Coordinates of C-alpha atoms and ligand atoms in Angstrom, one line a residue:
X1 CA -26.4 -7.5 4.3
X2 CA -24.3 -5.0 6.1
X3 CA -20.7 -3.9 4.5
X4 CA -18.6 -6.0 6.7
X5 CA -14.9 -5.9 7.0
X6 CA -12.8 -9.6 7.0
X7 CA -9.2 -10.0 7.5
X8 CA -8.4 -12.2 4.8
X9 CA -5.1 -14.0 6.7
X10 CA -7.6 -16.1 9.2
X11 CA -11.2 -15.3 7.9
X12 CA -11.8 -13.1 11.0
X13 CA -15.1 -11.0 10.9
X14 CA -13.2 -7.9 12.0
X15 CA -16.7 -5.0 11.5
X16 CA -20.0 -4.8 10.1
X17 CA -20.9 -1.2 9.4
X18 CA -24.9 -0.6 8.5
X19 CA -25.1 0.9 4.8
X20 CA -26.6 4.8 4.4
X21 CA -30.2 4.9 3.7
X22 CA -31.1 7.1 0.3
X23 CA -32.0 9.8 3.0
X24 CA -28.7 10.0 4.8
X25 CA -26.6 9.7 1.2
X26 CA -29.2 12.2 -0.3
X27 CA -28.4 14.7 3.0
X28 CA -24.5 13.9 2.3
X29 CA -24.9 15.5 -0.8
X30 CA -26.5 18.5 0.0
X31 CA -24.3 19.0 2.4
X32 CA -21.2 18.8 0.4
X33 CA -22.6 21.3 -1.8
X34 CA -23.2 23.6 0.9
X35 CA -19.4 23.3 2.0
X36 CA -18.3 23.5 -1.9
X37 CA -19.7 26.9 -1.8
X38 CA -17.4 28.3 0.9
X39 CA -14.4 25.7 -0.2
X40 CA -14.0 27.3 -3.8
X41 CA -13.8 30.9 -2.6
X42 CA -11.2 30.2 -0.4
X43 CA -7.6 31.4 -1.2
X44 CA -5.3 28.5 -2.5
X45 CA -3.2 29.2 0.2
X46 CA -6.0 28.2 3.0
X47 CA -6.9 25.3 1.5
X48 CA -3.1 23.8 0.9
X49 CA -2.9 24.4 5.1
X50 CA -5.9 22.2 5.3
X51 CA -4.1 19.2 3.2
X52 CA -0.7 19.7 5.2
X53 CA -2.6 19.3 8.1
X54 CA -4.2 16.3 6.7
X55 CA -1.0 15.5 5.4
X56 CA 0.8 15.4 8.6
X57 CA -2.3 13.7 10.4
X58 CA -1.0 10.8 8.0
X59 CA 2.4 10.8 8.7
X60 CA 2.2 10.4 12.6
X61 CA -0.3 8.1 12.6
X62 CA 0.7 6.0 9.8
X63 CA 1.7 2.3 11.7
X64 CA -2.3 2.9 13.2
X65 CA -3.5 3.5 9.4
X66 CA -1.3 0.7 8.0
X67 CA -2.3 -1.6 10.6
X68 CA -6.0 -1.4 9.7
X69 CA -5.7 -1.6 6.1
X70 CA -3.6 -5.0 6.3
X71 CA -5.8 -6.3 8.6
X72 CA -9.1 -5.7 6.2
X73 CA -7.3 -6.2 2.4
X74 CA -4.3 -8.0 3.7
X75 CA -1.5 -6.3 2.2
X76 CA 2.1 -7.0 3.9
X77 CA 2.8 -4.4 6.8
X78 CA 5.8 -2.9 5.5
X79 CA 3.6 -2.5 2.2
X80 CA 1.0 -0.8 3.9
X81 CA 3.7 2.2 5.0
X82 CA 5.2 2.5 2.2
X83 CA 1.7 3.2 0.8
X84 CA 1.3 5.7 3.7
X85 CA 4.2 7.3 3.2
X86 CA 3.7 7.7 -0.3
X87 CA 0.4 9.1 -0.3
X88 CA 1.6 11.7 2.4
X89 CA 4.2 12.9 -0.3
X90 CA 0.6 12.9 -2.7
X91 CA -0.9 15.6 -0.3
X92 CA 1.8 17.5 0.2
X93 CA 2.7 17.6 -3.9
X94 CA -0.4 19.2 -4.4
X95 CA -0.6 21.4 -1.0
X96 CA 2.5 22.8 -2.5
X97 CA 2.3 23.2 -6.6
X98 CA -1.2 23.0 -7.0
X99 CA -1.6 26.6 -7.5
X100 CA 1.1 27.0 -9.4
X101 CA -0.5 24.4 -11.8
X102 CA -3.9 26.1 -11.9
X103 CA -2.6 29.9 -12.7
X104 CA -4.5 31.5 -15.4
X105 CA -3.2 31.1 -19.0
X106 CA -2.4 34.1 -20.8
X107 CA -3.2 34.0 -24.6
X108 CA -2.1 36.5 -27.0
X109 CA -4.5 38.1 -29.2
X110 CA -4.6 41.1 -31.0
X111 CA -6.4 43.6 -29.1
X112 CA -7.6 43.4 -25.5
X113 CA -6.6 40.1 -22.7
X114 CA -7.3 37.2 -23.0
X115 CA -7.1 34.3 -20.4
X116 CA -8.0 30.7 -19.7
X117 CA -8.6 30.1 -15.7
X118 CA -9.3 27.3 -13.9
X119 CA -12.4 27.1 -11.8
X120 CA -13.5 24.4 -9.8
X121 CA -16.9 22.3 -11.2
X122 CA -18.6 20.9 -7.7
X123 CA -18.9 17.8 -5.9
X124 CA -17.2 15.0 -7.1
X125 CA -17.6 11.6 -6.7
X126 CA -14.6 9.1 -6.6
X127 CA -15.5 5.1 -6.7
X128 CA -12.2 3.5 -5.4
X129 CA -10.6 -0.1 -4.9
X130 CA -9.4 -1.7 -1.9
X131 CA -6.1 -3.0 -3.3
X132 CA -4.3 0.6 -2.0
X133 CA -6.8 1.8 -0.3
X134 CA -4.9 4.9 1.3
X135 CA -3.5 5.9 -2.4
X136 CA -6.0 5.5 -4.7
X137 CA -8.3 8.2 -2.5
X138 CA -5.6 10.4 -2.3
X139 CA -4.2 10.5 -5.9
X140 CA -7.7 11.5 -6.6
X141 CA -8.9 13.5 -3.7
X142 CA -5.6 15.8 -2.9
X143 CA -5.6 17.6 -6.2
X144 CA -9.3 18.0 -6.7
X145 CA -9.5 19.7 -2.9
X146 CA -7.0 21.5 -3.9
X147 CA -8.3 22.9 -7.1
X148 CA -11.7 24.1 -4.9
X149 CA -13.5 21.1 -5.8
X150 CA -15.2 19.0 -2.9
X151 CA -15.4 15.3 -2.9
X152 CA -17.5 12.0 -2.0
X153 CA -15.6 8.7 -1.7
X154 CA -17.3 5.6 -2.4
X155 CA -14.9 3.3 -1.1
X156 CA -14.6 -0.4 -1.7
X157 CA -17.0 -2.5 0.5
X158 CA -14.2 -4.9 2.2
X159 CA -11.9 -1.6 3.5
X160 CA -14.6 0.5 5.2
X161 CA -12.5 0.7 8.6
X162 CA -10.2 2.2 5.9
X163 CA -12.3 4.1 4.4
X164 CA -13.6 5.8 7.7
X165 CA -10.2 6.2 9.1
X166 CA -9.5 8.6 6.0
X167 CA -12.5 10.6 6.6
X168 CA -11.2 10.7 10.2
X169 CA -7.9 13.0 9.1
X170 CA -9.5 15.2 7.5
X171 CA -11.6 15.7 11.1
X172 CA -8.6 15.5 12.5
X173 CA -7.3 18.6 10.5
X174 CA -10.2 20.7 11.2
X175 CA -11.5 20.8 8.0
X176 CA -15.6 22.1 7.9
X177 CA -17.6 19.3 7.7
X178 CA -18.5 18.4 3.5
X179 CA -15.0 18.9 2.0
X180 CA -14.2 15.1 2.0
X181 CA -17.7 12.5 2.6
X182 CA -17.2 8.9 3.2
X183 CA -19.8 7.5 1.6
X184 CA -20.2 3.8 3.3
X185 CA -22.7 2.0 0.2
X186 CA -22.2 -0.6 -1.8
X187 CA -21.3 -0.7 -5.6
X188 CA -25.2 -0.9 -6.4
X189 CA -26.2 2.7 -4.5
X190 CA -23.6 4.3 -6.8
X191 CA -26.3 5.3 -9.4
X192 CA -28.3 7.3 -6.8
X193 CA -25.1 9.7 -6.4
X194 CA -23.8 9.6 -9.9
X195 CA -27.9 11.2 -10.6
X196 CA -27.9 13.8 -8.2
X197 CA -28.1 16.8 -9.8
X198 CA -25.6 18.9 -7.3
X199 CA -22.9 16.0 -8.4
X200 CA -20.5 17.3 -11.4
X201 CA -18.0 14.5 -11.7
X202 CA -17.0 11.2 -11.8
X203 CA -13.9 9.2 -11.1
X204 CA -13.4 5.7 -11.1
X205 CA -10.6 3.3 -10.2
X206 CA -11.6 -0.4 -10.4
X207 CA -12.6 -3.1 -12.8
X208 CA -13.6 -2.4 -16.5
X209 CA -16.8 -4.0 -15.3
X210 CA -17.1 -0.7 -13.4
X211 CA -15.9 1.3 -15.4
X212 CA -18.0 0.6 -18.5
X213 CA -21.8 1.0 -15.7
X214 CA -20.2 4.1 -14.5
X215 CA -19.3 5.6 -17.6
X216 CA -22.5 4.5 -19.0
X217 CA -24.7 6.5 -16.1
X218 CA -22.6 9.3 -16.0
X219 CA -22.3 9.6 -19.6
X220 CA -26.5 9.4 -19.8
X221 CA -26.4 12.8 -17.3
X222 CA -23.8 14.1 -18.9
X223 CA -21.4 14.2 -16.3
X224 CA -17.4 14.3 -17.0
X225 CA -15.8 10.8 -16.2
X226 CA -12.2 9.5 -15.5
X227 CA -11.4 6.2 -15.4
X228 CA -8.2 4.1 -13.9
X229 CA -9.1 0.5 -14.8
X230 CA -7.4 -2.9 -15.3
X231 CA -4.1 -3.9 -16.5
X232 CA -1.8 -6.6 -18.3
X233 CA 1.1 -4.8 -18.6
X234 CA 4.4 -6.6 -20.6
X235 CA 6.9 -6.5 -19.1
X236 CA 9.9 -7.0 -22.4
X237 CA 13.6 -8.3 -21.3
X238 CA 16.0 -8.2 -24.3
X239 CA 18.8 -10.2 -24.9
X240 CA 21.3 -7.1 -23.6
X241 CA 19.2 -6.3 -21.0
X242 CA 21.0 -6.9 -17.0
X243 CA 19.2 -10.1 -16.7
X244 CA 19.9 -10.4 -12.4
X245 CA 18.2 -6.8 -12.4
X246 CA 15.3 -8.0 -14.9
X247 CA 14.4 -10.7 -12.7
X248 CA 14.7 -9.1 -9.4
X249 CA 12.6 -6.4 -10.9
X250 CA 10.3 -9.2 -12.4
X251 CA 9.2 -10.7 -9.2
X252 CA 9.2 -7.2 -7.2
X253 CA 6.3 -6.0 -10.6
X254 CA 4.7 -8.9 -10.3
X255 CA 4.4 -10.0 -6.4
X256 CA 3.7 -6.1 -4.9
X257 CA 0.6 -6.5 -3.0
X258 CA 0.4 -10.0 -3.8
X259 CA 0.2 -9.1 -7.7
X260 CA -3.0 -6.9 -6.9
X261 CA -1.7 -4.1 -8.7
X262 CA -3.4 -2.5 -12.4
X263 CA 0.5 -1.8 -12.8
X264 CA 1.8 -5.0 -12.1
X265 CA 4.2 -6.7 -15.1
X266 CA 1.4 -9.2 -15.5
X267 CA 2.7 -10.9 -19.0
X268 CA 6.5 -11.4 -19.3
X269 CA 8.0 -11.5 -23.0
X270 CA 12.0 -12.3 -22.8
X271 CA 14.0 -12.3 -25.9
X272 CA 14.1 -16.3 -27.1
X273 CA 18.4 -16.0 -26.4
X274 CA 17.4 -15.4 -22.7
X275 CA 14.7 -16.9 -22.2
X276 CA 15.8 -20.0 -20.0
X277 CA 17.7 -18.8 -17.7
X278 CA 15.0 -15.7 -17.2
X279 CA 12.6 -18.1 -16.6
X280 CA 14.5 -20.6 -14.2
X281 CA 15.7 -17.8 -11.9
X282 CA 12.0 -15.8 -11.9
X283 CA 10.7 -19.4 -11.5
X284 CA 13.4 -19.9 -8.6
X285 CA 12.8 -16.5 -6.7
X286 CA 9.4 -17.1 -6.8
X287 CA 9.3 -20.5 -5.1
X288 CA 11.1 -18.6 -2.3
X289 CA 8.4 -16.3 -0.8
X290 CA 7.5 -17.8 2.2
X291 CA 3.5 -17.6 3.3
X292 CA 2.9 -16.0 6.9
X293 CA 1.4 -13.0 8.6
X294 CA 1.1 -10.1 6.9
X295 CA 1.7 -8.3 9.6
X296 CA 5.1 -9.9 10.9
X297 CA 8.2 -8.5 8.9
X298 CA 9.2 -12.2 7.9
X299 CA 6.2 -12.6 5.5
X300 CA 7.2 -12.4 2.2
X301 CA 4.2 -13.8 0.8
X302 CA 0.6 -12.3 1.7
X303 CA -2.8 -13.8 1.1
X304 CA -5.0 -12.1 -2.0
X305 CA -7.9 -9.6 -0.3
X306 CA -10.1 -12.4 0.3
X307 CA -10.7 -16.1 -0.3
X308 CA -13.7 -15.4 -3.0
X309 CA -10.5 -13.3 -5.2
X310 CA -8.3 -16.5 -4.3
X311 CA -11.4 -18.7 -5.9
X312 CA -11.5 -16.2 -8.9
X313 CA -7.7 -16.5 -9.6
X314 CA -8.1 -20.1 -9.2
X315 CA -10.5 -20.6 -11.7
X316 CA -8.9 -18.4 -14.2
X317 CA -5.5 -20.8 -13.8
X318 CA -7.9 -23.8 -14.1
X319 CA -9.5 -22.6 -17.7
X320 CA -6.1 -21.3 -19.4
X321 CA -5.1 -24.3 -18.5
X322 CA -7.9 -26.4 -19.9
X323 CA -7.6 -24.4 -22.8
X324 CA -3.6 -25.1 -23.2
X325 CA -1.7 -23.1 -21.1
X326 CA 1.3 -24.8 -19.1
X327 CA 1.9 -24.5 -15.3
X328 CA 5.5 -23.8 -14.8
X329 CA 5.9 -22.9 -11.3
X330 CA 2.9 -22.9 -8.6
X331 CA -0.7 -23.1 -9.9
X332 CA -2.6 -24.1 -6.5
X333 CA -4.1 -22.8 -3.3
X334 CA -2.1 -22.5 -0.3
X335 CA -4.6 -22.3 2.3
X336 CA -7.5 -20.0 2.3
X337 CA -6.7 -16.6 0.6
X338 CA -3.2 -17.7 0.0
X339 CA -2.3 -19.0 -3.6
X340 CA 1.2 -20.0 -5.1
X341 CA 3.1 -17.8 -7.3
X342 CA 2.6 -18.8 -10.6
X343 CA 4.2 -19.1 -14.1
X344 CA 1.9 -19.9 -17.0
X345 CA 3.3 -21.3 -20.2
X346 CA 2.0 -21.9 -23.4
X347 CA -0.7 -19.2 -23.3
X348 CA -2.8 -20.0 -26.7
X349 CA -3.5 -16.6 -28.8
X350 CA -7.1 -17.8 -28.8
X351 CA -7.8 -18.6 -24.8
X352 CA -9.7 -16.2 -22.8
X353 CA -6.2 -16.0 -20.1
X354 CA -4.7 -14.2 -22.9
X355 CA -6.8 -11.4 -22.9
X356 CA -7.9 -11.3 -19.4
X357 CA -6.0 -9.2 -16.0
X358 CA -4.8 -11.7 -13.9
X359 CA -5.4 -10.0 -10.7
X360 CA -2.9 -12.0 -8.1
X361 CA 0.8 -13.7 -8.1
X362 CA 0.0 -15.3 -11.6
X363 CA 2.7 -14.4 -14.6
X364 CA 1.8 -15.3 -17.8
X365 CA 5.6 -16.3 -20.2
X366 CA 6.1 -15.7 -23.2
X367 CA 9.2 -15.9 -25.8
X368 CA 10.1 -13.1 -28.8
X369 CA 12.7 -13.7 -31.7
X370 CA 13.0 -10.4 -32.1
X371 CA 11.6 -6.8 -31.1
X372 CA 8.8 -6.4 -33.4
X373 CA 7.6 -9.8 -32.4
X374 CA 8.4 -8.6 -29.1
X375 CA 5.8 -5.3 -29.7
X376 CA 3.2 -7.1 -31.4
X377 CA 2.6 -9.6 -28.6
X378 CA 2.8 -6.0 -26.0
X379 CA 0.2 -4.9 -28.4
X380 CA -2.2 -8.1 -28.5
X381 CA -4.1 -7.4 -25.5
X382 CA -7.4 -5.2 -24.3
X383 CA -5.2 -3.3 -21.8
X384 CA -2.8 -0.5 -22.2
X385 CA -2.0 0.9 -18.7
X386 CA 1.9 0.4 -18.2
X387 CA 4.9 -1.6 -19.3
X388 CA 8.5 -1.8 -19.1
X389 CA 11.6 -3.0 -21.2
X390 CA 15.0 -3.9 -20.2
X391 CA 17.8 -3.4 -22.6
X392 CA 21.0 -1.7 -21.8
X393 CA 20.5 0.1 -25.3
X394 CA 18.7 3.2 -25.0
X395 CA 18.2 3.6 -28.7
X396 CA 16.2 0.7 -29.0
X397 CA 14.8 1.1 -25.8
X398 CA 13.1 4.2 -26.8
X399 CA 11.8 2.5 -30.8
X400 CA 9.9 -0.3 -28.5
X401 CA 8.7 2.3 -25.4
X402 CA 7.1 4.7 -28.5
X403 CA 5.9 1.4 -30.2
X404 CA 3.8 0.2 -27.1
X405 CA 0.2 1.3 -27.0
X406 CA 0.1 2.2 -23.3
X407 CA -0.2 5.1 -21.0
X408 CA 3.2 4.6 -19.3
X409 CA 6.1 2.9 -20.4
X410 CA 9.5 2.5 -17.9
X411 CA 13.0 1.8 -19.3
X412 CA 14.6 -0.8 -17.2
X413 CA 12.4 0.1 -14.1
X414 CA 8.7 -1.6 -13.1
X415 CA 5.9 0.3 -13.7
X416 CA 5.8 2.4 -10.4
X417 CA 3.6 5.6 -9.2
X418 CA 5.1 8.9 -8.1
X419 CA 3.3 12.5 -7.5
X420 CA 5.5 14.3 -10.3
X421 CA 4.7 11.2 -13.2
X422 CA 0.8 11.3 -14.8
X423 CA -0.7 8.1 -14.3
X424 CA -3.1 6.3 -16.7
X425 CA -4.5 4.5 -19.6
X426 CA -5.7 3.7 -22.9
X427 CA -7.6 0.8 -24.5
X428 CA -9.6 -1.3 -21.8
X429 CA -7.3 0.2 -19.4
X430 CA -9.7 3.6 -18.9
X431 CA -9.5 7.4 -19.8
X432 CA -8.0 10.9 -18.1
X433 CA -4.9 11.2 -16.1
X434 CA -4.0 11.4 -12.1
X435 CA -0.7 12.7 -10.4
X436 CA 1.6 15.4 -11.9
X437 CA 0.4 18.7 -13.4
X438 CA -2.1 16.8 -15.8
X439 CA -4.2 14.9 -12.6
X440 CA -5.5 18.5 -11.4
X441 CA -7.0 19.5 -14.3
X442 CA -9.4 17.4 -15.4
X443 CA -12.2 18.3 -13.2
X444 CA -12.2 22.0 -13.4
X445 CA -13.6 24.5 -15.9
X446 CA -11.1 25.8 -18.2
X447 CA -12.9 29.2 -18.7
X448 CA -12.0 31.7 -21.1
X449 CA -12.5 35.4 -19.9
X450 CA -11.9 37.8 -23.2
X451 CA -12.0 41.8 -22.6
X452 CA -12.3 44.0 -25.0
X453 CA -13.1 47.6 -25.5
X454 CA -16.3 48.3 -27.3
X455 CA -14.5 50.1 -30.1
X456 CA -12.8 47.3 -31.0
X457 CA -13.4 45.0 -33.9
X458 CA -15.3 42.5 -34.1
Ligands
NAP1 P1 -14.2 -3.3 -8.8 O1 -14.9 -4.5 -8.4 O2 -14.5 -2.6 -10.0 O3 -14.5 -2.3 -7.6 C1 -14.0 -0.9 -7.6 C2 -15.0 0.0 -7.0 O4 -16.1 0.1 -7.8 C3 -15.6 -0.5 -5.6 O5 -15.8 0.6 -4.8 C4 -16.9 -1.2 -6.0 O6 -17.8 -1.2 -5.0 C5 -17.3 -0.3 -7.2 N1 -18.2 -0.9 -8.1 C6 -18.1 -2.2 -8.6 N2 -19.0 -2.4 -9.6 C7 -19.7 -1.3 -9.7 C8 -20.9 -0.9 -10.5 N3 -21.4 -1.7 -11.3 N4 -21.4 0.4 -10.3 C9 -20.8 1.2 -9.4 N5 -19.7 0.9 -8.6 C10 -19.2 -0.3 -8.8 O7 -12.6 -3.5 -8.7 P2 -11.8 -4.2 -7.6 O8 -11.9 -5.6 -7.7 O9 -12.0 -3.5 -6.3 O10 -10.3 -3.7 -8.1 C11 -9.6 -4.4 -9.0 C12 -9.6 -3.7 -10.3 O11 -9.2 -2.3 -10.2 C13 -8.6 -4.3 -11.2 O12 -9.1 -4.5 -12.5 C14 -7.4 -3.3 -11.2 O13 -6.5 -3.4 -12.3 C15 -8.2 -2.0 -11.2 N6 -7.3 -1.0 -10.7 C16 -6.9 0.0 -11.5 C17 -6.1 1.0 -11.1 C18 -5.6 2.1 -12.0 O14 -5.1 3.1 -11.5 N7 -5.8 2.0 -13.3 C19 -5.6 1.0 -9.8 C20 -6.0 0.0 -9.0 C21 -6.9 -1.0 -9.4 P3 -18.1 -2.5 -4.1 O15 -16.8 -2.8 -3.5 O16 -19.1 -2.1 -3.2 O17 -18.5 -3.6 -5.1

């Protein structure tokens, strides 16, 4: 079966690209190494050029790019440039301070230098997933080019026009031929890559599903591994918190992309002396997004990526719901890829929906009495990517944010991505850290150079 792109909105068969032979991703390879070996000698200075150009490649042609990532994964139009826009800013981050970031550490020791330095490891291979298909590559591929690394993108099999179109910048920006590969295979041809010998790394962003084969492979060839996984991030609202702003924020965490986010608030605990009229006006502003086009401006409501994830979603309402739960708002299909925002109730402790990502417009509610109760229920789940809590009390808002076993935690704010703020997990949710000064170190060789004088001691 060829990898074939589908515009989830009306079922359309948009592309079918043929999948590379072992040959042709075997080739890809070789010759990535080959344009690794000029990349890393080059000054930093050349090779943040390289990225402006790519970034400004992005900038002017950002409604074409947008337009052909809503029309393979769906994702509203506006969306789709804001995505743009923000992985422009990614590029240029890193174009700018990525040096700065990788300058040799002095260490003081008694006689002699010493220094760590930062040297780029090879080829490196970054799995991605369609739901921002423009970010996700570039959050891993803009500071890894720019620490003298080269990389291979497997990208998700329904956003190849996508995936191809970023390839395209980079050709668009005269870069030599090897710096950035598309690599257009499906999930199951990963394995050849992660074996080849000339490949040193491995990223991940996707499922835990993924994560745990990937991991798994890599870790047999002892290959260095991040991971960006799944999310059920809580999303805490305490009695004192600005309830109008809690909701607003509660429907803009949960409904971005449709819900298709790891980041999204995905389980929503509200203080017991709030709770009602939380959940009436969340219920209230979601019954108001309105189905349509993703690519007219009206649309507040898109379709998931494809009618198989709008069967998945489904299925998951349908079992926490056999197993207890309570449908407050929504609970069925639309038409097609489209599904109704949804409030689950009642979520039993012992039901798989309590531990599972609900990866679409479905919020799981609960109620605290107080904030430890509030924590622990935070705390019960697989997951620990993001989370926020409202309360106008910083004090307390603080106690719960250090309490919360997660990778990010935002004070009255969603869960959001920006280049400055490291991104990532714990738990289920994966290992290593993208963006900020942390993201462009973890693939490259911290290497100790000692001098010393032969008289010296030993
Ligand atoms: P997915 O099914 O895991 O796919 C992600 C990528 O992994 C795709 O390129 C896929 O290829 C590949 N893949 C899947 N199974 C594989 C395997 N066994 N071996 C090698 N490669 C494999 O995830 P998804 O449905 O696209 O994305 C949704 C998931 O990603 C959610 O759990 C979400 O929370 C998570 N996510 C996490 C972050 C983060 O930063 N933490 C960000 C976004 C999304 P094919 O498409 O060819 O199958």
């Amino acid at each position: 079966m060829p990898i074939r792109s589908v515009n989830p909105y009306n079922n359309q068969l948009l592309k079918t690209f043929d999948e590379l032979s072992d040959e042709q991703l075997d080739s890809l390879v070789v010759r990535a190494y080959a344009a690794y070996e000029d990349w890393r000698r080059l000054d930093y200075s050349k090779r943040s050029e390289v990225l402006k150009k790519v970034a400004s490649e992005m900038r002017s042609k950002r409604d074409q790019l947008a337009r052909i990532s809503t029309e393979e994964m769906g994702k509203r139009f506006g969306e789709s440039k804001g995505e743009l826009a923000l992985s422009v800013k990614i590029i240029e981050y890193y174009a700018e301070n990525g040096e700065k970031f990788l300058e040799p550490q002095k260490i003081s020791v008694k006689y002699g230098e010493a220094e760590v330095r930062n040297e780029p490891i090879g080829p490196l291979l970054g799995v991605m997933p369609w739901n921002f298909p423009y970010y996700q590559v570039v959050r891993f591929a803009a500071p890894n080019l720019m620490a003298g690394n080269v990389v291979l993108i497997k990208h998700a099999s329904n956003v190849p026009q996508t995936a191809v179109s970023i390839e395209e910048l980079f050709r668009a920006a005269g870069a030599e031929e090897g710096i950035y590969t598309n690599l257009l295979v499906k999930g199951s041809r990963v394995d050849r890559v992660i074996d080849n010998p000339m490949i040193a790394g491995v990223s991940l962003t996707g499922s835990v599903e993924a994560g745990r084969a990937i991991a798994a492979r890599a870790g047999e060839k002892l290959k260095k591994v991040v991971l960006e996984l799944g999310g059920s991030d809580p999303f805490i609202v305490l009695e004192d918190a600005n309830l109008d702003k809690a909701v607003d924020y509660a429907v803009f965490s949960r409904m971005l992309n449709t819900g298709q986010q790891c980041t999204a608030a995905k389980r929503f605990i509200v203080s017991q002396k709030v709770a009602d009229k939380f959940l009436s006006a969340f219920s209230e502003k979601l019954q108001s997004l309105q189905p349509g086009d993703p690519m007219d401006d009206k649309t507040t409501l898109a379709p998931l990526c494809s009618e198989e994830q709008a069967n998945k979603l489904l299925e998951q309402i349908d079992q926490a719901v056999s197993s207890g739960a309570k449908v407050y708002t929504g609970g069925k299909r639309i038409k097609g890829a489209f599904i109704e925002p949804t409030i689950l109730t009642d979520v039993k402790s012992d039901s798989p929906a309590y531990k599972e990502e609900f990866f679409g417009p479905v919020a799981l509610y609960f109620t605290a009495q107080d904030d430890d109760e509030a924590i622990a229920l935070a705390n019960d789940s697989p997951f620990g990517l993001g989370g926020s809590v409202f309360t106008e009390n910083p004090e307390r808002a603080k106690r719960i944010a250090s309490a919360i076993q997660s990778g990010m935690v935002f004070v009255n704010h969603p869960t959001l991505s920006s280049p400055e703020l490291p991104f990532g997990g714990v738990k289920n949710s994966g290992f290593g850290r993208e963006l900020s000064s942390l993201g462009i170190t973890e693939f490259v060789n911290k290497k100790l150079i000692r001098l010393a004088s032969v008289n010296d001691p030993l």
